[in-house]
């Protein structure tokens, strides 16, 4: 039998693959919407779906994975976890995430940038997240690892530039 570390690694890889497939497909369903309803009118349904799925995943995580009660009594673990600062930071994260989605929708719908170009540009968020991790949170401190990160940044930016010059719609 595999040890706990192997299962955690496998679960992490599976989760990363799901993120890639779902994230890369985020606006594909909008291609089936009549043209007069595309663009920013889709934001309400996108936000509602994200909110509903977030609540369902939280309930599953809290009750099935952590095996904790969903009680909101004063002494419950859920009540202690639902702190105002945690909720505020989660809301701020959601605002940042959705601002990126809004800008991508604007780029595709109103600036007529192809999805094959706008989505890779959106993935430059990885660069911003990496910079936060390196310089603010100090999650990566070894020079070799930082050099590999910046080599990856160069590849990502180079790919975005090449897609812009020679990709869909060029």
PDB file of N, CA and C in Angstrom, residues 61-120:
ATOM      1  N   UNK A  61     -16.546  19.475   2.044  1.00  0.00           N
ATOM      2  CA  UNK A  61     -15.255  19.472   2.732  1.00  0.00           C
ATOM      3  C   UNK A  61     -15.442  19.443   4.244  1.00  0.00           C
ATOM      4  N   UNK A  62     -16.310  20.308   4.734  1.00  0.00           N
ATOM      5  CA  UNK A  62     -16.482  20.443   6.178  1.00  0.00           C
ATOM      6  C   UNK A  62     -17.114  19.197   6.790  1.00  0.00           C
ATOM      7  N   UNK A  63     -18.164  18.671   6.147  1.00  0.00           N
ATOM      8  CA  UNK A  63     -18.900  17.569   6.755  1.00  0.00           C
ATOM      9  C   UNK A  63     -18.346  16.192   6.393  1.00  0.00           C
ATOM     10  N   UNK A  64     -17.832  16.009   5.181  1.00  0.00           N
ATOM     11  CA  UNK A  64     -17.361  14.680   4.762  1.00  0.00           C
ATOM     12  C   UNK A  64     -15.865  14.491   4.994  1.00  0.00           C
ATOM     13  N   UNK A  65     -15.068  15.481   4.637  1.00  0.00           N
ATOM     14  CA  UNK A  65     -13.614  15.337   4.768  1.00  0.00           C
ATOM     15  C   UNK A  65     -13.163  15.589   6.206  1.00  0.00           C
ATOM     16  N   UNK A  66     -13.565  16.715   6.765  1.00  0.00           N
ATOM     17  CA  UNK A  66     -13.179  17.020   8.145  1.00  0.00           C
ATOM     18  C   UNK A  66     -14.055  16.297   9.159  1.00  0.00           C
ATOM     19  N   UNK A  67     -15.217  15.815   8.714  1.00  0.00           N
ATOM     20  CA  UNK A  67     -16.187  15.128   9.574  1.00  0.00           C
ATOM     21  C   UNK A  67     -16.591  15.996  10.761  1.00  0.00           C
ATOM     22  N   UNK A  68     -16.826  17.268  10.478  1.00  0.00           N
ATOM     23  CA  UNK A  68     -17.258  18.216  11.499  1.00  0.00           C
ATOM     24  C   UNK A  68     -18.744  18.515  11.319  1.00  0.00           C
ATOM     25  N   UNK A  69     -19.366  18.966  12.370  1.00  0.00           N
ATOM     26  CA  UNK A  69     -20.785  19.319  12.328  1.00  0.00           C
ATOM     27  C   UNK A  69     -20.979  20.655  11.610  1.00  0.00           C
ATOM     28  N   UNK A  70     -22.105  20.778  10.915  1.00  0.00           N
ATOM     29  CA  UNK A  70     -22.452  22.043  10.258  1.00  0.00           C
ATOM     30  C   UNK A  70     -23.238  22.963  11.189  1.00  0.00           C
ATOM     31  N   UNK A  71     -23.240  22.651  12.476  1.00  0.00           N
ATOM     32  CA  UNK A  71     -23.953  23.456  13.463  1.00  0.00           C
ATOM     33  C   UNK A  71     -23.317  24.840  13.597  1.00  0.00           C
ATOM     34  N   UNK A  72     -24.170  25.853  13.777  1.00  0.00           N
ATOM     35  CA  UNK A  72     -23.681  27.218  13.990  1.00  0.00           C
ATOM     36  C   UNK A  72     -23.834  27.662  15.447  1.00  0.00           C
ATOM     37  N   UNK A  73     -23.977  26.703  16.369  1.00  0.00           N
ATOM     38  CA  UNK A  73     -24.063  27.040  17.789  1.00  0.00           C
ATOM     39  C   UNK A  73     -22.787  27.756  18.219  1.00  0.00           C
ATOM     40  N   UNK A  74     -22.877  28.519  19.278  1.00  0.00           N
ATOM     41  CA  UNK A  74     -21.778  29.390  19.715  1.00  0.00           C
ATOM     42  C   UNK A  74     -20.460  28.648  19.920  1.00  0.00           C
ATOM     43  N   UNK A  75     -20.502  27.408  20.392  1.00  0.00           N
ATOM     44  CA  UNK A  75     -19.263  26.688  20.679  1.00  0.00           C
ATOM     45  C   UNK A  75     -18.846  25.735  19.552  1.00  0.00           C
ATOM     46  N   UNK A  76     -19.487  25.815  18.402  1.00  0.00           N
ATOM     47  CA  UNK A  76     -19.193  24.863  17.321  1.00  0.00           C
ATOM     48  C   UNK A  76     -17.905  25.233  16.586  1.00  0.00           C
ATOM     49  N   UNK A  77     -17.274  24.215  16.002  1.00  0.00           N
ATOM     50  CA  UNK A  77     -16.039  24.450  15.248  1.00  0.00           C
ATOM     51  C   UNK A  77     -16.315  25.277  13.996  1.00  0.00           C
ATOM     52  N   UNK A  78     -17.491  25.121  13.400  1.00  0.00           N
ATOM     53  CA  UNK A  78     -17.830  25.920  12.220  1.00  0.00           C
ATOM     54  C   UNK A  78     -17.955  27.393  12.594  1.00  0.00           C
ATOM     55  N   UNK A  79     -18.587  27.679  13.708  1.00  0.00           N
ATOM     56  CA  UNK A  79     -18.748  29.069  14.161  1.00  0.00           C
ATOM     57  C   UNK A  79     -17.382  29.704  14.418  1.00  0.00           C
ATOM     58  N   UNK A  80     -16.452  28.925  14.996  1.00  0.00           N
ATOM     59  CA  UNK A  80     -15.107  29.453  15.247  1.00  0.00           C
ATOM     60  C   UNK A  80     -14.363  29.691  13.938  1.00  0.00           C
ATOM     61  N   UNK A  81     -14.603  28.854  12.921  1.00  0.00           N
ATOM     62  CA  UNK A  81     -13.902  28.985  11.643  1.00  0.00           C
ATOM     63  C   UNK A  81     -14.436  30.137  10.803  1.00  0.00           C
ATOM     64  N   UNK A  82     -15.680  30.513  10.999  1.00  0.00           N
ATOM     65  CA  UNK A  82     -16.290  31.582  10.203  1.00  0.00           C
ATOM     66  C   UNK A  82     -16.004  32.942  10.830  1.00  0.00           C
ATOM     67  N   UNK A  83     -14.748  33.277  10.887  1.00  0.00           N
ATOM     68  CA  UNK A  83     -14.322  34.555  11.450  1.00  0.00           C
ATOM     69  C   UNK A  83     -14.482  35.645  10.405  1.00  0.00           C
ATOM     70  N   UNK A  84     -14.760  36.846  10.846  1.00  0.00           N
ATOM     71  CA  UNK A  84     -14.984  37.970   9.926  1.00  0.00           C
ATOM     72  C   UNK A  84     -13.760  38.246   9.063  1.00  0.00           C
ATOM     73  N   UNK A  85     -12.552  38.161   9.635  1.00  0.00           N
ATOM     74  CA  UNK A  85     -11.362  38.452   8.833  1.00  0.00           C
ATOM     75  C   UNK A  85     -11.149  37.403   7.744  1.00  0.00           C
ATOM     76  N   UNK A  86     -11.430  36.140   8.063  1.00  0.00           N
ATOM     77  CA  UNK A  86     -11.290  35.077   7.065  1.00  0.00           C
ATOM     78  C   UNK A  86     -12.295  35.284   5.934  1.00  0.00           C
ATOM     79  N   UNK A  87     -13.521  35.611   6.282  1.00  0.00           N
ATOM     80  CA  UNK A  87     -14.554  35.858   5.273  1.00  0.00           C
ATOM     81  C   UNK A  87     -14.170  37.059   4.416  1.00  0.00           C
ATOM     82  N   UNK A  88     -13.676  38.123   5.024  1.00  0.00           N
ATOM     83  CA  UNK A  88     -13.272  39.315   4.278  1.00  0.00           C
ATOM     84  C   UNK A  88     -12.157  38.992   3.285  1.00  0.00           C
ATOM     85  N   UNK A  89     -11.143  38.249   3.738  1.00  0.00           N
ATOM     86  CA  UNK A  89     -10.041  37.903   2.834  1.00  0.00           C
ATOM     87  C   UNK A  89     -10.523  37.001   1.700  1.00  0.00           C
ATOM     88  N   UNK A  90     -11.451  36.111   1.991  1.00  0.00           N
ATOM     89  CA  UNK A  90     -12.024  35.272   0.937  1.00  0.00           C
ATOM     90  C   UNK A  90     -12.791  36.096  -0.082  1.00  0.00           C
ATOM     91  N   UNK A  91     -13.543  37.075   0.394  1.00  0.00           N
ATOM     92  CA  UNK A  91     -14.286  37.959  -0.516  1.00  0.00           C
ATOM     93  C   UNK A  91     -13.316  38.769  -1.373  1.00  0.00           C
ATOM     94  N   UNK A  92     -12.258  39.293  -0.770  1.00  0.00           N
ATOM     95  CA  UNK A  92     -11.258  40.037  -1.547  1.00  0.00           C
ATOM     96  C   UNK A  92     -10.609  39.152  -2.613  1.00  0.00           C
ATOM     97  N   UNK A  93     -10.306  37.912  -2.260  1.00  0.00           N
ATOM     98  CA  UNK A  93      -9.738  36.983  -3.242  1.00  0.00           C
ATOM     99  C   UNK A  93     -10.709  36.754  -4.387  1.00  0.00           C
ATOM    100  N   UNK A  94     -11.985  36.594  -4.064  1.00  0.00           N
ATOM    101  CA  UNK A  94     -13.000  36.416  -5.102  1.00  0.00           C
ATOM    102  C   UNK A  94     -13.128  37.629  -6.002  1.00  0.00           C
ATOM    103  N   UNK A  95     -12.995  38.812  -5.434  1.00  0.00           N
ATOM    104  CA  UNK A  95     -13.052  40.046  -6.235  1.00  0.00           C
ATOM    105  C   UNK A  95     -11.887  40.081  -7.218  1.00  0.00           C
ATOM    106  N   UNK A  96     -10.686  39.778  -6.737  1.00  0.00           N
ATOM    107  CA  UNK A  96      -9.520  39.767  -7.631  1.00  0.00           C
ATOM    108  C   UNK A  96      -9.688  38.728  -8.737  1.00  0.00           C
ATOM    109  N   UNK A  97     -10.139  37.526  -8.360  1.00  0.00           N
ATOM    110  CA  UNK A  97     -10.314  36.451  -9.339  1.00  0.00           C
ATOM    111  C   UNK A  97     -11.331  36.859 -10.401  1.00  0.00           C
ATOM    112  N   UNK A  98     -12.460  37.405  -9.958  1.00  0.00           N
ATOM    113  CA  UNK A  98     -13.501  37.757 -10.924  1.00  0.00           C
ATOM    114  C   UNK A  98     -13.116  38.977 -11.750  1.00  0.00           C
ATOM    115  N   UNK A  99     -12.299  39.869 -11.218  1.00  0.00           N
ATOM    116  CA  UNK A  99     -11.819  41.005 -12.017  1.00  0.00           C
ATOM    117  C   UNK A  99     -11.018  40.497 -13.213  1.00  0.00           C
ATOM    118  N   UNK A 100     -10.216  39.455 -13.006  1.00  0.00           N
ATOM    119  CA  UNK A 100      -9.488  38.848 -14.119  1.00  0.00           C
ATOM    120  C   UNK A 100     -10.429  38.251 -15.151  1.00  0.00           C
ATOM    121  N   UNK A 101     -11.474  37.565 -14.674  1.00  0.00           N
ATOM    122  CA  UNK A 101     -12.462  36.998 -15.600  1.00  0.00           C
ATOM    123  C   UNK A 101     -13.180  38.092 -16.385  1.00  0.00           C
ATOM    124  N   UNK A 102     -13.543  39.171 -15.705  1.00  0.00           N
ATOM    125  CA  UNK A 102     -14.236  40.281 -16.370  1.00  0.00           C
ATOM    126  C   UNK A 102     -13.351  40.873 -17.459  1.00  0.00           C
ATOM    127  N   UNK A 103     -12.089  41.093 -17.137  1.00  0.00           N
ATOM    128  CA  UNK A 103     -11.178  41.658 -18.144  1.00  0.00           C
ATOM    129  C   UNK A 103     -11.002  40.713 -19.326  1.00  0.00           C
ATOM    130  N   UNK A 104     -10.971  39.410 -19.062  1.00  0.00           N
ATOM    131  CA  UNK A 104     -10.853  38.458 -20.167  1.00  0.00           C
ATOM    132  C   UNK A 104     -12.105  38.493 -21.042  1.00  0.00           C
ATOM    133  N   UNK A 105     -13.279  38.566 -20.441  1.00  0.00           N
ATOM    134  CA  UNK A 105     -14.525  38.647 -21.210  1.00  0.00           C
ATOM    135  C   UNK A 105     -14.540  39.916 -22.053  1.00  0.00           C
ATOM    136  N   UNK A 106     -14.095  41.022 -21.474  1.00  0.00           N
ATOM    137  CA  UNK A 106     -14.035  42.282 -22.232  1.00  0.00           C
ATOM    138  C   UNK A 106     -13.078  42.136 -23.410  1.00  0.00           C
ATOM    139  N   UNK A 107     -11.916  41.532 -23.173  1.00  0.00           N
ATOM    140  CA  UNK A 107     -10.932  41.365 -24.252  1.00  0.00           C
ATOM    141  C   UNK A 107     -11.493  40.515 -25.389  1.00  0.00           C
ATOM    142  N   UNK A 108     -12.195  39.447 -25.043  1.00  0.00           N
ATOM    143  CA  UNK A 108     -12.732  38.547 -26.071  1.00  0.00           C
ATOM    144  C   UNK A 108     -13.915  39.181 -26.793  1.00  0.00           C
ATOM    145  N   UNK A 109     -14.870  39.703 -26.025  1.00  0.00           N
ATOM    146  CA  UNK A 109     -16.131  40.158 -26.607  1.00  0.00           C
ATOM    147  C   UNK A 109     -16.025  41.523 -27.263  1.00  0.00           C
ATOM    148  N   UNK A 110     -15.397  42.456 -26.583  1.00  0.00           N
ATOM    149  CA  UNK A 110     -15.442  43.839 -27.051  1.00  0.00           C
ATOM    150  C   UNK A 110     -14.176  44.274 -27.789  1.00  0.00           C
ATOM    151  N   UNK A 111     -13.053  43.610 -27.504  1.00  0.00           N
ATOM    152  CA  UNK A 111     -11.812  43.935 -28.209  1.00  0.00           C
ATOM    153  C   UNK A 111     -11.495  42.891 -29.278  1.00  0.00           C
ATOM    154  N   UNK A 112     -12.342  41.860 -29.364  1.00  0.00           N
ATOM    155  CA  UNK A 112     -12.245  40.799 -30.372  1.00  0.00           C
ATOM    156  C   UNK A 112     -10.906  40.071 -30.339  1.00  0.00           C
ATOM    157  N   UNK A 113     -10.384  39.887 -29.138  1.00  0.00           N
ATOM    158  CA  UNK A 113      -9.154  39.119 -28.974  1.00  0.00           C
ATOM    159  C   UNK A 113      -9.537  37.639 -28.935  1.00  0.00           C
ATOM    160  N   UNK A 114      -8.900  36.788 -29.715  1.00  0.00           N
ATOM    161  CA  UNK A 114      -9.252  35.361 -29.711  1.00  0.00           C
ATOM    162  C   UNK A 114      -9.015  34.729 -28.339  1.00  0.00           C
ATOM    163  N   UNK A 115      -9.842  33.740 -27.998  1.00  0.00           N
ATOM    164  CA  UNK A 115      -9.713  33.016 -26.736  1.00  0.00           C
ATOM    165  C   UNK A 115      -8.325  32.404 -26.610  1.00  0.00           C
ATOM    166  N   UNK A 116      -7.799  31.906 -27.725  1.00  0.00           N
ATOM    167  CA  UNK A 116      -6.478  31.282 -27.727  1.00  0.00           C
ATOM    168  C   UNK A 116      -5.349  32.240 -27.403  1.00  0.00           C
ATOM    169  N   UNK A 117      -5.633  33.539 -27.410  1.00  0.00           N
ATOM    170  CA  UNK A 117      -4.642  34.542 -27.027  1.00  0.00           C
ATOM    171  C   UNK A 117      -4.973  35.101 -25.646  1.00  0.00           C
ATOM    172  N   UNK A 118      -6.257  35.413 -25.411  1.00  0.00           N
ATOM    173  CA  UNK A 118      -6.627  36.055 -24.146  1.00  0.00           C
ATOM    174  C   UNK A 118      -6.436  35.134 -22.950  1.00  0.00           C
ATOM    175  N   UNK A 119      -6.707  33.843 -23.104  1.00  0.00           N
ATOM    176  CA  UNK A 119      -6.559  32.960 -21.951  1.00  0.00           C
ATOM    177  C   UNK A 119      -5.098  32.786 -21.539  1.00  0.00           C
ATOM    178  N   UNK A 120      -4.178  32.570 -22.477  1.00  0.00           N
ATOM    179  CA  UNK A 120      -2.776  32.514 -22.046  1.00  0.00           C
ATOM    180  C   UNK A 120      -2.304  33.810 -21.374  1.00  0.00           C
TER     181      UNK A 120
END
